Short mmCIF file of C-alpha atoms in Angstrom, two decimals:
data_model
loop_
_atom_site.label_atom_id
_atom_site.label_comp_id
_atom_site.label_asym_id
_atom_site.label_seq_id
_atom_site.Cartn_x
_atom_site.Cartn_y
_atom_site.Cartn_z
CA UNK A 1 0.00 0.00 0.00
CA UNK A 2 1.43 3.42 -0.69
CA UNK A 3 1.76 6.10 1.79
CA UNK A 4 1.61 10.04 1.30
CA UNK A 5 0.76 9.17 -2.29
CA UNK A 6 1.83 12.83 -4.54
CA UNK A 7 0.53 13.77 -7.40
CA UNK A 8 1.85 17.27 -9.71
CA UNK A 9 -1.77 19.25 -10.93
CA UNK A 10 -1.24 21.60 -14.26
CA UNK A 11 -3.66 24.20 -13.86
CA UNK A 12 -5.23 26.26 -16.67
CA UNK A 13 -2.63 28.94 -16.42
CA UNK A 14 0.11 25.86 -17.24
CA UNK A 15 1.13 26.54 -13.11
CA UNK A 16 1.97 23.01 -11.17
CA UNK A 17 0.85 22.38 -7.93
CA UNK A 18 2.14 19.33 -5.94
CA UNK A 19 -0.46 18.05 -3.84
CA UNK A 20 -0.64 14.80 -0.96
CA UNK A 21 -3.32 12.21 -1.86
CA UNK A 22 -6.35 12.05 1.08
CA UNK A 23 -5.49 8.31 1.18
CA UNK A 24 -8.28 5.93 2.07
CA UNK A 25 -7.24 5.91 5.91
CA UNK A 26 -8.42 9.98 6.00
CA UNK A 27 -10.96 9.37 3.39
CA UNK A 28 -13.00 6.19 5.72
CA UNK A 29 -12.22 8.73 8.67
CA UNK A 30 -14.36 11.70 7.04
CA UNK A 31 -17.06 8.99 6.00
CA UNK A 32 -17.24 7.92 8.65
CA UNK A 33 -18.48 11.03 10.54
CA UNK A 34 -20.13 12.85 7.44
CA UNK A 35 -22.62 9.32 7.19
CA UNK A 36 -23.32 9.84 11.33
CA UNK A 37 -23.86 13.25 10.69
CA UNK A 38 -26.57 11.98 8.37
CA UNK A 39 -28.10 9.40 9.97
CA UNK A 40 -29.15 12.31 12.85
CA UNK A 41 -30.06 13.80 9.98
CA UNK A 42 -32.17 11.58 8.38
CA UNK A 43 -33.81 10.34 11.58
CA UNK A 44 -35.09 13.78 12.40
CA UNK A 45 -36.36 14.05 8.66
CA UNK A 46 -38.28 10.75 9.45
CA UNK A 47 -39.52 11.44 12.74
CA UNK A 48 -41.12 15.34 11.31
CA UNK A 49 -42.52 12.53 8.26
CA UNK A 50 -43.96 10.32 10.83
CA UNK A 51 -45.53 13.23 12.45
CA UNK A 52 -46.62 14.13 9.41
CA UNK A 53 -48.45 11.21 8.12
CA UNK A 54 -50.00 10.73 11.29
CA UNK A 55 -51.39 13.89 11.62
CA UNK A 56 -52.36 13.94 8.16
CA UNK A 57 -54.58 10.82 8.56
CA UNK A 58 -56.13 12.10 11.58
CA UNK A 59 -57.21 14.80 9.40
CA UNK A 60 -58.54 12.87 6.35
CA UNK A 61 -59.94 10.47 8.93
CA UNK A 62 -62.36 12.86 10.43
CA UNK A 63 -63.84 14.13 7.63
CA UNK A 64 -64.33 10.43 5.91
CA UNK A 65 -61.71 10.64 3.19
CA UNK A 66 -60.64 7.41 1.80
CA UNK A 67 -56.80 7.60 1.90
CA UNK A 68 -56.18 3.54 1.37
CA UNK A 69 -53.28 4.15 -1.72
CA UNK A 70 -52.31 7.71 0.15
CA UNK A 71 -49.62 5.75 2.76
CA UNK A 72 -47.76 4.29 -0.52
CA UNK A 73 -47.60 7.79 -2.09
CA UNK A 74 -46.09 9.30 0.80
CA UNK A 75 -43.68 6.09 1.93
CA UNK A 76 -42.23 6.77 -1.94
CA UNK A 77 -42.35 10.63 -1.40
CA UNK A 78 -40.17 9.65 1.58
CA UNK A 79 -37.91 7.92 -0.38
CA UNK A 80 -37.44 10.37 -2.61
CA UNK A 81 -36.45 13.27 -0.60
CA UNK A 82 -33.92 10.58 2.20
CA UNK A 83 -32.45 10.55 -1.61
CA UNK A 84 -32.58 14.28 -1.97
CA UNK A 85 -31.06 14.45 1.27
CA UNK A 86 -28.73 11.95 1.08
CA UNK A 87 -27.34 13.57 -1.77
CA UNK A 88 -27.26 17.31 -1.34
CA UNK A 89 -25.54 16.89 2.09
CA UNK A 90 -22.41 16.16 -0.11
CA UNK A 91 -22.85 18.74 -2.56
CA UNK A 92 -23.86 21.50 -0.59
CA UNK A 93 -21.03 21.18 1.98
CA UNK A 94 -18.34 20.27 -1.11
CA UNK A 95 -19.52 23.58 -2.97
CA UNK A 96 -20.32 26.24 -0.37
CA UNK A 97 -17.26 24.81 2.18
CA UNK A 98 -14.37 24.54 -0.78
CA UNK A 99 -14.45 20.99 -1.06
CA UNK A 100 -15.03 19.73 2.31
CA UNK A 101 -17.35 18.82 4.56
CA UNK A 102 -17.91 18.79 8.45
CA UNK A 103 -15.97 14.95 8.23
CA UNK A 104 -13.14 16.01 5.96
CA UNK A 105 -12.45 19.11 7.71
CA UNK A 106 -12.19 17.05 10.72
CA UNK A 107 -9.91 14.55 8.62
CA UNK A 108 -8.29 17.80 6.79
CA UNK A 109 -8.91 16.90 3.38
CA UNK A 110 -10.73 18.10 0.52
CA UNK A 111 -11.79 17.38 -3.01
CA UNK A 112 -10.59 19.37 -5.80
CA UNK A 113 -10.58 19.74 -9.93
CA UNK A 114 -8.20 17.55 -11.89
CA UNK A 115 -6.73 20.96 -12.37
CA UNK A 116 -6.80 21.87 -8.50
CA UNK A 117 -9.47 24.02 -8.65
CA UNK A 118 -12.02 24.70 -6.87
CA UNK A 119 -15.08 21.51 -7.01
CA UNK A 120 -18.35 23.17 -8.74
CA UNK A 121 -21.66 21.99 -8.60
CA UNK A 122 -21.60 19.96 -11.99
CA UNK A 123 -18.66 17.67 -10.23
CA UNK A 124 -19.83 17.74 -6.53
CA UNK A 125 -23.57 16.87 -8.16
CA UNK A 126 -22.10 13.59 -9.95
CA UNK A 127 -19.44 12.64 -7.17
CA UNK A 128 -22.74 12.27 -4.50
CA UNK A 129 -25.01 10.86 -7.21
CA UNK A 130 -22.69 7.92 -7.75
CA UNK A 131 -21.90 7.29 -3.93
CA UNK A 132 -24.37 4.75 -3.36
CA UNK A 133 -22.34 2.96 -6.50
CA UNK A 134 -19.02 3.32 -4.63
CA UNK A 135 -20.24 2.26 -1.07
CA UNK A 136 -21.98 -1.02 -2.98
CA UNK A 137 -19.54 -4.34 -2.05
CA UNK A 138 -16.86 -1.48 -0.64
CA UNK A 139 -15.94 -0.64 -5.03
CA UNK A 140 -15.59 2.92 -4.31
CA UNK A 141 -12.49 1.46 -1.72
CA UNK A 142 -10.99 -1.02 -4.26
CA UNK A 143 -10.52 1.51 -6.81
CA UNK A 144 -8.92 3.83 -4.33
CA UNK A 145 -7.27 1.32 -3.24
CA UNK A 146 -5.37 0.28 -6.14
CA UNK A 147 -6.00 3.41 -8.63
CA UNK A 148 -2.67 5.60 -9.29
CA UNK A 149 -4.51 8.86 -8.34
CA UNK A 150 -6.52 7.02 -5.39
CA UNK A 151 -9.69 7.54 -7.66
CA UNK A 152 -13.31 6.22 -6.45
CA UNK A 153 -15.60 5.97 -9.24
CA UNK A 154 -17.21 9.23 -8.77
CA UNK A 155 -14.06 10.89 -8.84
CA UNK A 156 -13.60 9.44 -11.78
CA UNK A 157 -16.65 10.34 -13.61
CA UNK A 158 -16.69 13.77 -12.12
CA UNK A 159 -12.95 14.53 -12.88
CA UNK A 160 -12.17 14.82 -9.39
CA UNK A 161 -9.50 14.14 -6.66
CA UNK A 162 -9.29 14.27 -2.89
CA UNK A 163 -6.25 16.08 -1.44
CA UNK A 164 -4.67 16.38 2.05
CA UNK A 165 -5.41 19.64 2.84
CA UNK A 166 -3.09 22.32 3.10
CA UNK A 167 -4.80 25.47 3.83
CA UNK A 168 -3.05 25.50 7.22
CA UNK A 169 -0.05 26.48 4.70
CA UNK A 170 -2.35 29.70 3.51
CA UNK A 171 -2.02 31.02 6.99
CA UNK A 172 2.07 31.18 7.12
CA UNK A 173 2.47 34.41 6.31
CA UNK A 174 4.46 35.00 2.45
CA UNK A 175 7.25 36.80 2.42
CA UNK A 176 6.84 39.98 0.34
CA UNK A 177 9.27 42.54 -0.93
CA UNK A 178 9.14 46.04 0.12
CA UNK A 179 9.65 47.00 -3.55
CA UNK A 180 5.61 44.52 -4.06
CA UNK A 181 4.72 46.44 -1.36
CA UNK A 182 5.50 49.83 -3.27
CA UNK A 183 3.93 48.68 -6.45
CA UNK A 184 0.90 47.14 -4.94
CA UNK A 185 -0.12 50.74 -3.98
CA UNK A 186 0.09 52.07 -8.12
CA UNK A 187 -1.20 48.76 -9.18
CA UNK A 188 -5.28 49.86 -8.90
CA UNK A 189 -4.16 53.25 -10.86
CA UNK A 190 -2.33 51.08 -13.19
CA UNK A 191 -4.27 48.59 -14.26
CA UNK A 192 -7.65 47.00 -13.41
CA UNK A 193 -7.04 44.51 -11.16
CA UNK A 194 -11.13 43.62 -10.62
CA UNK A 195 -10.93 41.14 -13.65
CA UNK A 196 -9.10 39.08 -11.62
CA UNK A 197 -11.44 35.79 -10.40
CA UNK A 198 -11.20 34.17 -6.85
CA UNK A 199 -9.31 31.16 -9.31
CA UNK A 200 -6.51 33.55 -10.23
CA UNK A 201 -5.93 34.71 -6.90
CA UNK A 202 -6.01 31.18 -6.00
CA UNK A 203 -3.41 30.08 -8.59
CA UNK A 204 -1.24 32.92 -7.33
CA UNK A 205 -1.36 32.67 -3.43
CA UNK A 206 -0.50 28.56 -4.37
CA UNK A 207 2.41 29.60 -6.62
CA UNK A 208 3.71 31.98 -4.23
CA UNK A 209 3.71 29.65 -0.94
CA UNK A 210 5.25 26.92 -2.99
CA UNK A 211 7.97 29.01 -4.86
CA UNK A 212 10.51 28.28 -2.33
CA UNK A 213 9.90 24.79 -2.62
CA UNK A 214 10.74 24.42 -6.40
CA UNK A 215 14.36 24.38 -8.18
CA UNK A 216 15.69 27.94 -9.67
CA UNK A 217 14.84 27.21 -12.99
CA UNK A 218 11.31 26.15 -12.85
CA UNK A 219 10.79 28.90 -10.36
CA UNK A 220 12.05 31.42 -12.71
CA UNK A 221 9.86 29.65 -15.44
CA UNK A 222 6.77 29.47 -13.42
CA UNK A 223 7.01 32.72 -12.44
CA UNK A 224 7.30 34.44 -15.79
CA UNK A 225 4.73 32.85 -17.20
CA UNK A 226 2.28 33.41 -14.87
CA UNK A 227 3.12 36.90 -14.49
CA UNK A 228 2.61 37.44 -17.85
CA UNK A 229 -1.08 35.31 -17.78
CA UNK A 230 -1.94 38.01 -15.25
CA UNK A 231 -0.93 41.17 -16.83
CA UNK A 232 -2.89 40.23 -19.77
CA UNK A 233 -5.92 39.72 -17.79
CA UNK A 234 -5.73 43.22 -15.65
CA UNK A 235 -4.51 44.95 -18.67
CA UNK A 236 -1.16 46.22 -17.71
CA UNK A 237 0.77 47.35 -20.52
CA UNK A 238 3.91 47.91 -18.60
CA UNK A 239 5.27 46.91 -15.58
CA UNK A 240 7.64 49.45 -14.14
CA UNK A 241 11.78 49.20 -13.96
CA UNK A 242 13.62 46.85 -12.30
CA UNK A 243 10.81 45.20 -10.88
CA UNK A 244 10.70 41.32 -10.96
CA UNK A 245 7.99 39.15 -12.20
CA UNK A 246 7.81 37.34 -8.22
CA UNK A 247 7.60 41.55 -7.00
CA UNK A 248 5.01 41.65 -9.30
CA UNK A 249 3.20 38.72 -8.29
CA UNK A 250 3.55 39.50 -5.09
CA UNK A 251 2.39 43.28 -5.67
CA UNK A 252 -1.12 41.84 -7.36
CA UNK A 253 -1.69 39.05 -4.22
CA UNK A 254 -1.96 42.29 -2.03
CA UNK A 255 -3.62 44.81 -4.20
CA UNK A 256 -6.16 41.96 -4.59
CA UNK A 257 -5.98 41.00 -0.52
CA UNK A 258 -6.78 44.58 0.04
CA UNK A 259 -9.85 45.09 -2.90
CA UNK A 260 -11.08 41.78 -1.15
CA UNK A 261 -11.20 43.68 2.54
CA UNK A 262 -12.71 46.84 1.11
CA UNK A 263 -15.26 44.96 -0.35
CA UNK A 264 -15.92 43.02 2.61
CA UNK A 265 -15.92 46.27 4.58
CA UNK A 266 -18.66 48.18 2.20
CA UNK A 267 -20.98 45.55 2.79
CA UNK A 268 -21.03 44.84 6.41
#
């Protein structure tokens, strides 16, 4: 069995990301407590049923109403939304909590994009739909089990993977130049740095906490081409003097930090 599994992501900007595989250890763990969060869940949603139907048939009872097919209509009605439930637990959590929820926070992973994005609802709608697939005869665990990228079948099908997960990383603070720190103030007067997307900003805080971590040359590489991905985007014809493609990098992660907290600030 393989431990602390890697795997290298190419995101859209042509940026890679090393990542840790979940591992099936974590990934039973979060189960594990996301399914007992559900069954409380689920109880309470059959109890306020029960309720429900009985008070229902009290009513229909009084005033002489033949309900004899009602109780099948509302056992599959039932059904239907313990499926509804079921499901949306996943993708709600996965898409409003960044790929996590309350059981792989606890076992600090998360599921990402092939391309270590963000999960949207398209791929956190198919990875819950095909679950009850994966937890049939334990398949979802085989193919984890012996799959390269630690794969279940929904991950598969919804072009997913689940990651150990490093935010704790996002909370070290980055070392930034004073000369990103000068430019970050001109950058809103130079360009317009609201086209960037929460998914650049993500690419570029990941690049910049992992920069130390990768050899000179791809560094320099890396670092080039991304600044020049984001220029194009905010429109910045020109960058000024002597300043290098990390100051500038490091420049646009603040001026977009500090839009961010204006925003935030205007609306509370």
């Amino acid at each position: 069995m393989r431990f602390l599994n890697r795997v290298t992501l190419s995101t859209p900007e042509s940026v890679e990301l090393d990542f840790t595989l979940a591992g099936i250890g974590n990934r039973t763990l979060a189960l594990f407590i996301d399914y007992q969060i559900l069954l409380l869940i689920l109880l309470a949603f059959w109890l306020l049923w029960g309720l429900f139907t009985l008070g229902l048939f009290s009513v229909l009872s009084a005033r002489n109403i033949n309900y004899s097919s009602l109780p099948w209509w509302l056992l599959g009605v039932a059904i239907l939304l313990n499926f509804v439930i079921y499901s949306g637990y996943f993708v709600y959590c996965e898409v409003m909590y960044q790929g996590q929820t309350p059981g792989k926070r606890f076992a600090k992973i998360r599921v990402v994009r092939d391309n270590g994005r963000p999960v949207g609802l398209s791929q956190a709608l198919l990875r819950s739909l095909l679950r009850p697939v994966d937890d049939f005869c334990f398949m979802g665990a085989f193919f984890i089990l012996f799959g390269k990228r630690e794969k279940r079948i929904g991950d598969w099908v919804a072009g997913t993977l689940v990651i150990q997960d490093q935010r704790g990383d996002r909370t070290t603070a980055l070392t930034i130049s004073s000369a990103a720190e000068e430019l970050a103030t001109k950058l809103p007067i130079l360009a317009d740095v609201t086209q960037l997307i929460p998914d650049d900003y993500a690419v570029l805080r990941e690049y910049l906490q992992r920069r130390a971590k990768m050899t000179a040359k791809a560094r320099a590489e890396k670092s080039m081409e991304l600044a020049r991905q984001l220029r194009t985007i905010i429109g910045l014809e020109t960058v000024p003097p002597n300043t290098t493609s990390d100051q500038f990098l490091e420049a646009l992660y603040l001026t977009y930090q500090q839009m961010q907290n204006s925003s935030k600030d205007a609306t509370s």
